[in-house]
Structures are given as C-alpha cells and as structure tokens.
XYZ file of C-alpha atoms in Angstrom:
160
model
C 67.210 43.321 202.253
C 64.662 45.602 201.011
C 63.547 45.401 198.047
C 61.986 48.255 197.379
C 64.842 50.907 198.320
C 67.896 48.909 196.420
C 67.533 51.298 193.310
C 67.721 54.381 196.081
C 70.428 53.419 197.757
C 72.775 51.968 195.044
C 71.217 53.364 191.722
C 73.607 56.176 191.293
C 76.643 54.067 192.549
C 75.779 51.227 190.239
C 75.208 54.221 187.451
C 78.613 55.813 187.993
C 80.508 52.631 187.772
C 78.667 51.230 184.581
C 79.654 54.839 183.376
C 83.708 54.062 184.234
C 83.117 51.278 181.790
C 81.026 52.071 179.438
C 82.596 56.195 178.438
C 78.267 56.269 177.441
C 75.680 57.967 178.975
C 72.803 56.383 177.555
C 74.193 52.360 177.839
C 75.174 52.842 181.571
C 71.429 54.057 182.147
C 70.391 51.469 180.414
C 72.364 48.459 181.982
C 71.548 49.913 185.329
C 68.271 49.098 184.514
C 69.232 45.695 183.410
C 71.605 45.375 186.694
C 68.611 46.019 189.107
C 66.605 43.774 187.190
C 69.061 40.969 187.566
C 69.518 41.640 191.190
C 66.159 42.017 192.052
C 65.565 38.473 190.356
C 68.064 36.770 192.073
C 68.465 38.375 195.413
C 67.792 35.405 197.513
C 71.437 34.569 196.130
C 72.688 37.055 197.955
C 74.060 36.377 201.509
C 75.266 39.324 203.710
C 77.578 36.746 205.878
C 80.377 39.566 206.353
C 82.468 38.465 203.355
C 81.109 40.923 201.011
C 79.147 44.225 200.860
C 75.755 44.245 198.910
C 77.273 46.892 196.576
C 80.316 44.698 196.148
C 77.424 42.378 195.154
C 75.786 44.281 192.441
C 79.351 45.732 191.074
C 79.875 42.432 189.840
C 76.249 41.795 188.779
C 76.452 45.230 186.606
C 79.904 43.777 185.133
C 78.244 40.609 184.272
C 75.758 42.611 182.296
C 78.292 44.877 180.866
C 80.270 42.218 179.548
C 76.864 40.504 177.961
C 76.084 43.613 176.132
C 79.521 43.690 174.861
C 79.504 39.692 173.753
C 76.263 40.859 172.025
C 77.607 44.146 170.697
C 80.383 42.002 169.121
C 78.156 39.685 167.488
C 76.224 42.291 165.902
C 78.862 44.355 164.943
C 79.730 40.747 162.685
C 76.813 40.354 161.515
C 76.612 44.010 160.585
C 79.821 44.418 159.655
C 78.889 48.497 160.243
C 80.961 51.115 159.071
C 80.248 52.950 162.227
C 83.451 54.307 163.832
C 83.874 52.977 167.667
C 84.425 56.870 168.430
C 80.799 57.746 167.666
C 79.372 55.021 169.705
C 81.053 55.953 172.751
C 80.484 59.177 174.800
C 83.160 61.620 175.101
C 83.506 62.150 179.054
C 86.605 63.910 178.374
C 84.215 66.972 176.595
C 81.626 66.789 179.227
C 83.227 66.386 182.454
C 86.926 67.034 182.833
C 87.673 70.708 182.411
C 91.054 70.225 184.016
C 94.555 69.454 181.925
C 95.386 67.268 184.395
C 93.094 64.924 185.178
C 92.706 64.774 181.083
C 96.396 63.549 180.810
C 95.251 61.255 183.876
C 92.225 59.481 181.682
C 94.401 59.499 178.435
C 96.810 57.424 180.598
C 94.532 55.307 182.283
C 93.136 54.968 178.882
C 96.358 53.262 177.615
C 96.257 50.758 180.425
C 95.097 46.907 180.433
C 91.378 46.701 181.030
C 91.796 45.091 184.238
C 94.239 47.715 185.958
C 92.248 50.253 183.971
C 88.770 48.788 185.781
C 90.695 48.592 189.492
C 92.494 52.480 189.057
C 88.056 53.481 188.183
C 87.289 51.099 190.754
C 89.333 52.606 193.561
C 89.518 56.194 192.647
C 86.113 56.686 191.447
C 84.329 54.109 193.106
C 86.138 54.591 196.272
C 85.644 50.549 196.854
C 88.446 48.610 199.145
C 90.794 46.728 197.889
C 88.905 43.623 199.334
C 85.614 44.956 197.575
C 87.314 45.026 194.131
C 89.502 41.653 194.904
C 85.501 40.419 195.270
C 84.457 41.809 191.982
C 87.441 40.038 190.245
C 87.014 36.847 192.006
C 91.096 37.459 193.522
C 92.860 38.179 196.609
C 92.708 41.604 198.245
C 96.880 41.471 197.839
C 96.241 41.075 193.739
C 93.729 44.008 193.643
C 96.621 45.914 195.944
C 99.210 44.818 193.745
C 97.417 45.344 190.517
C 96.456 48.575 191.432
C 100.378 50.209 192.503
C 101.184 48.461 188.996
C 98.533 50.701 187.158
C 99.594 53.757 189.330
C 103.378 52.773 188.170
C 102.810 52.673 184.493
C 100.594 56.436 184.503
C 103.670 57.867 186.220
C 105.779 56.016 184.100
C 105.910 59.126 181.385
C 106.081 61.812 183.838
C-alpha cells in the first residue's frame, strides 16, 4: 500500500462519509485529517487478504474517530454545561445541498431513524458500499446489513 497516495485516492470518500455523520462541514474536514493520521500510523495492521477492501478499512477507522470526538464532545459539553443549542453546532445540509422536496422529506425521514439503520441507508446510498463492506464496518453479517437496511427502507415508506 502506498503511502503516499492514500489521502488521493480515499480523501474525498473518507470526507463524504464523515460528512453523512457528522451534518458539519468543518468536523468532517477535520476528522479526515485525524482518520488519515490514524491509518497512516497503523497501516501495517492492515491486511488486504480478500476479506475486506482498504476503504472498508478506513470507514471504520473514520467511525472510530467520529465516535471519540463525540465521547469527548459529551464530556465537555458536562463540564461546560453550555447553553449552546445542538442546532447551531451542526451544519444544515438540508440549506446547502438539497434543493429538491423530495429528497428533503427523504433526510427528514432518515433523520427519524435509529442511528444504525440511519448510518447503513448513508452507507449504501451515499457511500455506494456493499452490503458485505458495511456488514465489515459494523463488525456483522452481510445478511444483518441486508436486513437492517430493507428495515430502514420499510420505516421511510412507512408514512407514504
């Protein structure tokens, strides 16, 4: 694996799906950085033996991170005890990007789902990643990531 290409070839993949979890512009640049770091550090841990793709590989390094910044977030937000709102600390995608009624009716119902299905539905549809790839990423079965995700598709068409 080359180390000095990684960020070309998987920094705007890695970006995009930090950005599915994040709904923030400037935190999914940010632990994008932090993701490449971490792989670059511990790349020999990688092994490309046919059971998973590198990107499947740093999807799950960039959730790692994600989920530290949020432990940390939490723990300041204690400590704090800010009167932000959580509506000014997260990015409005819907303003930005989706000019469309539907797919804004989409989101708001994807919003409303469980964070896993939520995560798979981004995974699949945004991140166009197999159902193997994102039964990697959750440490499951391609059949729960397949399941999961016609469960998530159920419950947005649910209101229709």
């Amino acid at each position: 694996m080359d180390k000095d290409n990684i960020y070309q070839d998987y920094g705007d993949f890695i970006f995009k799906y930090l950005l599915t979890l994040t709904n923030n512009l400037d935190l999914a640049e940010e632990l994008t950085q932090e993701t490449f770091y971490q792989a670059i550090k511990s790349i020999n841990n990688f092994h490309d033996n046919g059971k998973a793709k590198f990107s499947t590989w740093l999807c799950a390094i960039a959730k790692n991170v994600w989920l530290q910044e949020l432990n940390h977030k939490n723990k300041n937000q204690q400590l704090k005890d800010s009167l932000k709102s959580e509506s000014t600390t997260f990015y409005d995608l819907v303003d930005e990007y989706i000019k469309n009624e539907d797919k804004v009716m989409f989101f708001k119902k994807a919003h409303q789902l469980s964070e896993d299905k939520r995560e798979i539905l981004y995974l699949r549809l945004l991140g166009d990643l197999s159902f193997k790839e994102i039964g990697s990423i959750f440490e499951r079965t391609e059949n729960w990531a397949r399941v999961t995700f016609y469960r998530a598709k159920l419950e947005i068409r649910k209101d229709e």
